[in-house]
JSON list of C-alpha atoms in Angstrom, two decimals:
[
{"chain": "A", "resi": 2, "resn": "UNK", "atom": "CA", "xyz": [-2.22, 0.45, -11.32]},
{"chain": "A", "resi": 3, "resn": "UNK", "atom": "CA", "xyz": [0.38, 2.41, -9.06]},
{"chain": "A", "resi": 4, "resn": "UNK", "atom": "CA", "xyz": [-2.35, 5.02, -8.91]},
{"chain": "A", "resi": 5, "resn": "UNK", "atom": "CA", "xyz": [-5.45, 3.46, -8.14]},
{"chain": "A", "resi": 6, "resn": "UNK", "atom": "CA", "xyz": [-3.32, 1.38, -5.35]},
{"chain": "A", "resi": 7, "resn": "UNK", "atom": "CA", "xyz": [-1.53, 4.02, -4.19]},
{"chain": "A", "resi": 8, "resn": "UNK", "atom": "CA", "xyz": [-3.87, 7.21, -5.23]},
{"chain": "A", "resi": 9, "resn": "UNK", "atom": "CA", "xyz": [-6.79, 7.65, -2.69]},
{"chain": "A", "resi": 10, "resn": "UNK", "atom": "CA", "xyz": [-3.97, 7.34, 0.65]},
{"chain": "A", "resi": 11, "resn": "UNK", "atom": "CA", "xyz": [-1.35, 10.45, -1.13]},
{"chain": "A", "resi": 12, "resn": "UNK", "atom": "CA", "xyz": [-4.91, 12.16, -1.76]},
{"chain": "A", "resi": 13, "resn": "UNK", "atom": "CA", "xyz": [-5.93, 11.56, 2.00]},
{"chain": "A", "resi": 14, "resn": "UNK", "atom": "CA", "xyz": [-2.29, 12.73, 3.03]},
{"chain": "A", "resi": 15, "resn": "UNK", "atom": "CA", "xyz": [-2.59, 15.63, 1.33]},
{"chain": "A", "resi": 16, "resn": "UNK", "atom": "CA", "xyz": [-5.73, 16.70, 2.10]},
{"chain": "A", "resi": 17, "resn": "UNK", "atom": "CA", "xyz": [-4.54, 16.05, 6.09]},
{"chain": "A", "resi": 18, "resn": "UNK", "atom": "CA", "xyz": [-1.80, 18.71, 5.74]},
{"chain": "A", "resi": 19, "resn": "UNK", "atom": "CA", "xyz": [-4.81, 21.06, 5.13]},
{"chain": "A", "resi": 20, "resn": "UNK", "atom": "CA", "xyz": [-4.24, 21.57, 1.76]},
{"chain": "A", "resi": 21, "resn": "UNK", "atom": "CA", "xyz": [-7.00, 22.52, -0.55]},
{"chain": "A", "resi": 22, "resn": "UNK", "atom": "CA", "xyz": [-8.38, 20.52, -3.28]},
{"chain": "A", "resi": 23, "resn": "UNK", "atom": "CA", "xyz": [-6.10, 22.54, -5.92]},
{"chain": "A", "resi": 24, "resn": "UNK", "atom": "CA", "xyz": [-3.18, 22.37, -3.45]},
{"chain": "A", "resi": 25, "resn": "UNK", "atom": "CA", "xyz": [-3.09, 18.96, -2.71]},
{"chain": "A", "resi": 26, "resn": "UNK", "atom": "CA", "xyz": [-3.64, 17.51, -6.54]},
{"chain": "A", "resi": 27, "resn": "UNK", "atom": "CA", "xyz": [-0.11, 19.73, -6.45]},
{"chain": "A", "resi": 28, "resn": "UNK", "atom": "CA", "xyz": [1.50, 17.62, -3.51]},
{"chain": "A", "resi": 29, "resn": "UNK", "atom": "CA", "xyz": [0.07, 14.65, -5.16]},
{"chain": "A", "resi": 30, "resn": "UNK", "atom": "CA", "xyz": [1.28, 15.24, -8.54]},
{"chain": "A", "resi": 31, "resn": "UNK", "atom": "CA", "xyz": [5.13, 16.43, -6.87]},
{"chain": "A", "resi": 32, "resn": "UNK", "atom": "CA", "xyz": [5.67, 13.13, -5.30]},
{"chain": "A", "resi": 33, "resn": "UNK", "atom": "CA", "xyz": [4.79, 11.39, -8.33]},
{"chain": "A", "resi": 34, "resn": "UNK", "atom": "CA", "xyz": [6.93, 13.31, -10.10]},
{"chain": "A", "resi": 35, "resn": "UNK", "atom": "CA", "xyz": [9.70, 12.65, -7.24]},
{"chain": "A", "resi": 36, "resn": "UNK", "atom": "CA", "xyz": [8.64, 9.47, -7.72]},
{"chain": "A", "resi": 37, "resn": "UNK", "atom": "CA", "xyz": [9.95, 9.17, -11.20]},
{"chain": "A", "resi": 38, "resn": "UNK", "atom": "CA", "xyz": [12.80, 11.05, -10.50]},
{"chain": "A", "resi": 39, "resn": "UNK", "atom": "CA", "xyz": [14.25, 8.69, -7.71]},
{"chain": "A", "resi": 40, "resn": "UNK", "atom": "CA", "xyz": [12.37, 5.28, -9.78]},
{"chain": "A", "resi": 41, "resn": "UNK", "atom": "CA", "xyz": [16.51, 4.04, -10.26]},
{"chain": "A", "resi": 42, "resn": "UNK", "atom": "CA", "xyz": [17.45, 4.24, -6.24]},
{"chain": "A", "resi": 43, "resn": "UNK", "atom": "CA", "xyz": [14.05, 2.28, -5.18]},
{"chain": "A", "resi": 44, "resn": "UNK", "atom": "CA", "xyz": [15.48, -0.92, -3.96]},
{"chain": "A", "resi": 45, "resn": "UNK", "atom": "CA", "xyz": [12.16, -2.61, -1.97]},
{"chain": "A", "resi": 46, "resn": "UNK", "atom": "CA", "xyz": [9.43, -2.47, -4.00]},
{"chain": "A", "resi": 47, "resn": "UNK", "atom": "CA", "xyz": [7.06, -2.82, -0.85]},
{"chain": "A", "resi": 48, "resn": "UNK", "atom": "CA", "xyz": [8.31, 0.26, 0.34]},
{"chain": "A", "resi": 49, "resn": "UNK", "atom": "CA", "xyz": [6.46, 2.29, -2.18]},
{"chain": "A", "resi": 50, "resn": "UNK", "atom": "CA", "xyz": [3.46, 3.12, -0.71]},
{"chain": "A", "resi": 51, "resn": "UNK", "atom": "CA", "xyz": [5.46, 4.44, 2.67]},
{"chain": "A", "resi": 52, "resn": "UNK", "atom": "CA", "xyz": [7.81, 6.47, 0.81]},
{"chain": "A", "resi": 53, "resn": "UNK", "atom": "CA", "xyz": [4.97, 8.07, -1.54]},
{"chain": "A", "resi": 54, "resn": "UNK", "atom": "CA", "xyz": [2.71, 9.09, 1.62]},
{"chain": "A", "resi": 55, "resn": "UNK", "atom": "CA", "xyz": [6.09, 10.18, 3.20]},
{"chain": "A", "resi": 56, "resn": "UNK", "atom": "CA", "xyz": [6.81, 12.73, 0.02]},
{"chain": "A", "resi": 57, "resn": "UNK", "atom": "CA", "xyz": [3.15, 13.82, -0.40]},
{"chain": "A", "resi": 58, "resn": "UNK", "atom": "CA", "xyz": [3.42, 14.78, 3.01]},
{"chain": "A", "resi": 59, "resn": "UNK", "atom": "CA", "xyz": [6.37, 16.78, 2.22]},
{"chain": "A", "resi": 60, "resn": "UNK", "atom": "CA", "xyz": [5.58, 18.19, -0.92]},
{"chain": "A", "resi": 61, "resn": "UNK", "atom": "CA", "xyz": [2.17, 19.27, 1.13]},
{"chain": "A", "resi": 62, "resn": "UNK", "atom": "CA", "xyz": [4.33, 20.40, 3.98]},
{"chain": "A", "resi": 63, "resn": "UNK", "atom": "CA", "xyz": [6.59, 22.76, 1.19]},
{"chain": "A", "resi": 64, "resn": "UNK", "atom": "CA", "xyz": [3.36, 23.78, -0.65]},
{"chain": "A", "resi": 65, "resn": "UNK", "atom": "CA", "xyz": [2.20, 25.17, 2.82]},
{"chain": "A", "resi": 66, "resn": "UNK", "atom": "CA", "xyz": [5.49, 26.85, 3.68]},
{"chain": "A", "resi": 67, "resn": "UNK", "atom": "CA", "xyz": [5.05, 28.51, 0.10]},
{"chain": "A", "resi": 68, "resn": "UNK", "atom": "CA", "xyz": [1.83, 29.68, 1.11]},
{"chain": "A", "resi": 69, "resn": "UNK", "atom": "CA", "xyz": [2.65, 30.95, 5.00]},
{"chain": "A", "resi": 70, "resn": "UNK", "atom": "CA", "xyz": [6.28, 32.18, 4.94]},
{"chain": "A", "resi": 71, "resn": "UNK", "atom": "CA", "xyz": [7.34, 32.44, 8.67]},
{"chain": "A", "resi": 72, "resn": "UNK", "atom": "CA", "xyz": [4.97, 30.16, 9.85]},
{"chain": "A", "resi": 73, "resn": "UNK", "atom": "CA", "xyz": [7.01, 27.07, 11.68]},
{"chain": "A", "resi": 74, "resn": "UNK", "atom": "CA", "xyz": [5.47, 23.63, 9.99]},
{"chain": "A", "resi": 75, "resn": "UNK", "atom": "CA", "xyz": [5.85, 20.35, 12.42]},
{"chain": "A", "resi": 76, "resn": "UNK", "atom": "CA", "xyz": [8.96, 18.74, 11.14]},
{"chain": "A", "resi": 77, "resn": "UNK", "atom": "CA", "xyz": [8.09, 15.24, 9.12]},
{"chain": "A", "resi": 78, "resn": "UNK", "atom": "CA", "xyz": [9.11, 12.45, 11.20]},
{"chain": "A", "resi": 79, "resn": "UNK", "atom": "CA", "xyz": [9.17, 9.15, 9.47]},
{"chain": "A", "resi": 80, "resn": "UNK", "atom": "CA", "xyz": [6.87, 7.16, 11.61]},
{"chain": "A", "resi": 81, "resn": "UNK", "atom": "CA", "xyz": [4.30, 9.61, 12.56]},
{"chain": "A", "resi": 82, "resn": "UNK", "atom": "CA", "xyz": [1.28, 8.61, 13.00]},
{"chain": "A", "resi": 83, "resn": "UNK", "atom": "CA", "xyz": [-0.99, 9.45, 10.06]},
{"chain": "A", "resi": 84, "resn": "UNK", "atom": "CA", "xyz": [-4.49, 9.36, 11.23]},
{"chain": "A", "resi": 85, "resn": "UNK", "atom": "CA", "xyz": [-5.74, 9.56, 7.32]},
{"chain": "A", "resi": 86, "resn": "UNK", "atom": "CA", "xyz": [-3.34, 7.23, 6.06]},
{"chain": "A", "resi": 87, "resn": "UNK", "atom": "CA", "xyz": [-4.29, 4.98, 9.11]},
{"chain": "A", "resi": 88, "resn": "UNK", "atom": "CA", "xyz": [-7.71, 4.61, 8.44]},
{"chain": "A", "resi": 89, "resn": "UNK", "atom": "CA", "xyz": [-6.73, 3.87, 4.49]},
{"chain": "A", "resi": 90, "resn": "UNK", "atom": "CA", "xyz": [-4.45, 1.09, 5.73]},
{"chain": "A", "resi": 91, "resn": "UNK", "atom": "CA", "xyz": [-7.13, -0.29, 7.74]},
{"chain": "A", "resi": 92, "resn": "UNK", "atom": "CA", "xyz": [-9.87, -0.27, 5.12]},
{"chain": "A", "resi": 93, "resn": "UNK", "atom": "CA", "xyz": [-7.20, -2.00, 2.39]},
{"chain": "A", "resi": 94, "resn": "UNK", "atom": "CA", "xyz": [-6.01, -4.89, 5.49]},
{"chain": "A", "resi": 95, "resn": "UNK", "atom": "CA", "xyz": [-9.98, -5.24, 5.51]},
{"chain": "A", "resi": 96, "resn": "UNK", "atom": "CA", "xyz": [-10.62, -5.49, 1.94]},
{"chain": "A", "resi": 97, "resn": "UNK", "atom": "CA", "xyz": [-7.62, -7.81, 1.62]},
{"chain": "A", "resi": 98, "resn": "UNK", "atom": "CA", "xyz": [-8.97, -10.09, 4.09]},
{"chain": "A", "resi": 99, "resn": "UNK", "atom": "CA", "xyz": [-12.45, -9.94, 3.06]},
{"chain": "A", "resi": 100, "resn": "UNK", "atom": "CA", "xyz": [-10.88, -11.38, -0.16]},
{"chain": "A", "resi": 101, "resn": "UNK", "atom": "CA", "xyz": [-8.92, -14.54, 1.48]},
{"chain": "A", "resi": 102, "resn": "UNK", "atom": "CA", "xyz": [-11.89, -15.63, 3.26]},
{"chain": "A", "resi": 103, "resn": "UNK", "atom": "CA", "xyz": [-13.54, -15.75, -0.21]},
{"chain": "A", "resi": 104, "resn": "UNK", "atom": "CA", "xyz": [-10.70, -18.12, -0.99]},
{"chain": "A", "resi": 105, "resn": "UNK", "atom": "CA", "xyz": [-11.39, -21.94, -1.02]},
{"chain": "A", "resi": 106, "resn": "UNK", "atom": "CA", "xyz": [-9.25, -24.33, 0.94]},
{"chain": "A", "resi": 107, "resn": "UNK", "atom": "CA", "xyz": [-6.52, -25.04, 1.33]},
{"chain": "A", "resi": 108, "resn": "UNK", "atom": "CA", "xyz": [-5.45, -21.01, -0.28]},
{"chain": "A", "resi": 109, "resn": "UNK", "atom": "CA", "xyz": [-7.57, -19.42, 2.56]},
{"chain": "A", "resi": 110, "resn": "UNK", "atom": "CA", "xyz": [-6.03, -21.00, 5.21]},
{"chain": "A", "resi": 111, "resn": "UNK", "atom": "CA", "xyz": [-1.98, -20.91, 3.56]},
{"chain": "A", "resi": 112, "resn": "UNK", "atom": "CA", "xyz": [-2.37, -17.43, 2.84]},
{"chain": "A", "resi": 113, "resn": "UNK", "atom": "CA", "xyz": [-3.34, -17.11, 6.56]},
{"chain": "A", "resi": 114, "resn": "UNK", "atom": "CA", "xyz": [-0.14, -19.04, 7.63]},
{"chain": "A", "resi": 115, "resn": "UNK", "atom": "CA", "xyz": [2.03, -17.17, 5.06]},
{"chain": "A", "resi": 116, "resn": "UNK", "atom": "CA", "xyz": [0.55, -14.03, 6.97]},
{"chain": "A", "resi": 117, "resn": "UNK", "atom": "CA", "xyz": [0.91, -14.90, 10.43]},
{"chain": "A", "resi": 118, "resn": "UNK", "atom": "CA", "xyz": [5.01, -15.88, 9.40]},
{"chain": "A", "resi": 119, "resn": "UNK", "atom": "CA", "xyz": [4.68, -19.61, 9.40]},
{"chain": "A", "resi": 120, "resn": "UNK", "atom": "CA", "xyz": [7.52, -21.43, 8.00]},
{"chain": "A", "resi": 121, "resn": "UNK", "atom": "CA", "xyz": [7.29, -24.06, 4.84]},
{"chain": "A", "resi": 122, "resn": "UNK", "atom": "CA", "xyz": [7.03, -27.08, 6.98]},
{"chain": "A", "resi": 123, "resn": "UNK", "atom": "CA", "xyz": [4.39, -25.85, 9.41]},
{"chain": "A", "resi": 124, "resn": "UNK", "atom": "CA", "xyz": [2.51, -24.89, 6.31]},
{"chain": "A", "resi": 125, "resn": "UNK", "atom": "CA", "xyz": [2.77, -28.32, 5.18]},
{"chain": "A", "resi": 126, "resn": "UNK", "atom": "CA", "xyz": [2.34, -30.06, 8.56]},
{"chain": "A", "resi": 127, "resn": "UNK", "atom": "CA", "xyz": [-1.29, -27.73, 9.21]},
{"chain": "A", "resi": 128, "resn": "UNK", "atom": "CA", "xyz": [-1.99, -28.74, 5.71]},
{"chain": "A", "resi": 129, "resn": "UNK", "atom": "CA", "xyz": [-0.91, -32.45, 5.21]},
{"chain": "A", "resi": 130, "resn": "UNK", "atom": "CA", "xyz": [0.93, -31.78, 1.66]},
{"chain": "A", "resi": 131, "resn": "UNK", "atom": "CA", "xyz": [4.45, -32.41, 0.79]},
{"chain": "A", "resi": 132, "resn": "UNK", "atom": "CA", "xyz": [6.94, -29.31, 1.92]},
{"chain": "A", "resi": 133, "resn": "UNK", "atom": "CA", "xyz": [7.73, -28.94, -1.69]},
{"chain": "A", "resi": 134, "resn": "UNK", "atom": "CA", "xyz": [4.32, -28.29, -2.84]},
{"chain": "A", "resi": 135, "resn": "UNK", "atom": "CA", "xyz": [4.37, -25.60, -0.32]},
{"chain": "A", "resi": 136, "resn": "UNK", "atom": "CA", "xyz": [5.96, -23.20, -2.35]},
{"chain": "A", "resi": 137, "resn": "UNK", "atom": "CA", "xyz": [4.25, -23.67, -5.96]},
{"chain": "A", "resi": 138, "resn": "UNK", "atom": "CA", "xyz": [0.97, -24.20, -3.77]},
{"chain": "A", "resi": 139, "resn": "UNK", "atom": "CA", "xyz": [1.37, -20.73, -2.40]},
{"chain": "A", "resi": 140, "resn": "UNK", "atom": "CA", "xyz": [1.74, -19.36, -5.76]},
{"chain": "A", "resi": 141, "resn": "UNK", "atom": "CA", "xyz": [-1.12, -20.51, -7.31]},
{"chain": "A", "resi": 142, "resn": "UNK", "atom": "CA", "xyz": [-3.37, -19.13, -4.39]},
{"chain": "A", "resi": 143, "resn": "UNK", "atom": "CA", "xyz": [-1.52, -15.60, -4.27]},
{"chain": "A", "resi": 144, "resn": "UNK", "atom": "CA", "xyz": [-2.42, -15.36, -7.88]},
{"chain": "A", "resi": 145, "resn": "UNK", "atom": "CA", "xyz": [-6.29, -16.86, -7.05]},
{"chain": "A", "resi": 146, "resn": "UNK", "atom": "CA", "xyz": [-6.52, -13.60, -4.17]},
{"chain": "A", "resi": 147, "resn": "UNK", "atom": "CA", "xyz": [-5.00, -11.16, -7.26]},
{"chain": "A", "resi": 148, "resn": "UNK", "atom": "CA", "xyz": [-7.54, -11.72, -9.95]},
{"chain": "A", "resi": 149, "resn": "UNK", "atom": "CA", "xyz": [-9.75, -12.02, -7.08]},
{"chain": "A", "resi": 150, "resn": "UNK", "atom": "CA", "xyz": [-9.24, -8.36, -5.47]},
{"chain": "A", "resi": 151, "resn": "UNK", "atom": "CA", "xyz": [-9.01, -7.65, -9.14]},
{"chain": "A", "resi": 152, "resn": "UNK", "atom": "CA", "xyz": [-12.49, -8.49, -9.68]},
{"chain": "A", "resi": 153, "resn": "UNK", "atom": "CA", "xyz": [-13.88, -6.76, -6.73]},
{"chain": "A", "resi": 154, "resn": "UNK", "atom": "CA", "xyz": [-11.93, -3.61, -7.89]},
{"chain": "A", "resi": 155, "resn": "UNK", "atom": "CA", "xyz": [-13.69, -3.32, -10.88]},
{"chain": "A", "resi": 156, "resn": "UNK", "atom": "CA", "xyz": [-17.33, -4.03, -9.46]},
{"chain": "A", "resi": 157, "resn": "UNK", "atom": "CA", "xyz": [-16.64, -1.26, -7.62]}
]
């Protein structure tokens, strides 16, 4: 699952750094590796996807220094823009919210307030339901848009 989430953006990343094919299945398959060899220190989950573009970048970035000795590489700057990994991101945000306007009410429109950082009771006040259904509400509907985006990833 890691990899098909996760997969086509350390590809893109890769290939960015001007790697070839060959030389960027290497990048890709060091920062998995790295990946496995730091899984213990992760702390945030959600942070995955940043910090395995981040390492594919440098294991492309060490690959090339292999390649070129003397040749000066642009020093990774966490927070660079990544014009590859910024069109991924941008094709997944519209895939995800493709799939919550496929979502019936009252999910579509919780997931929407969830999103835009709405707290429990304006949840319930824009819905009309109890501020303790909020929660288990919420649940139900993130797990409607999962076998949901699961479905469309398997058309595909």
């Amino acid at each position: 699952m890691l990899e098909s989430r996760y997969g086509p953006r350390m590809w893109a990343t890769a290939r960015a750094c001007g790697l070839s094919e060959a030389d960027a299945a290497d990048a890709v398959q060091g920062a998995w590796l790295r990946l496995l060899e730091h899984l213990h220190t992760i702390r945030d989950p959600s942070g995955i996807g940043a910090w395995l573009a981040t390492t594919t970048r440098r294991e492309a970035l060490l690959i090339l220094r292999k390649g070129r000795p003397g040749v000066p590489l642009p020093e990774v700057v966490p927070g660079d823009p990544d014009p590859a990994a910024a069109v991924l991101e941008a094709d997944i945000s519209r895939r995800l919210w493709n799939a919550v306007s496929g979502l019936h009410e009252p999910c579509r429109t919780l997931l929407q307030l969830v999103a835009a950082d709405c707290g429990n009771r304006q949840v319930a006040g824009r819905l009309g339901v109890p501020v303790g259904s909020v929660g288990p509400t919420r649940s139900r509907c993130l797990e409607r848009l999962r076998t949901l985006i699961h479905q469309q990833e398997t058309v595909q």
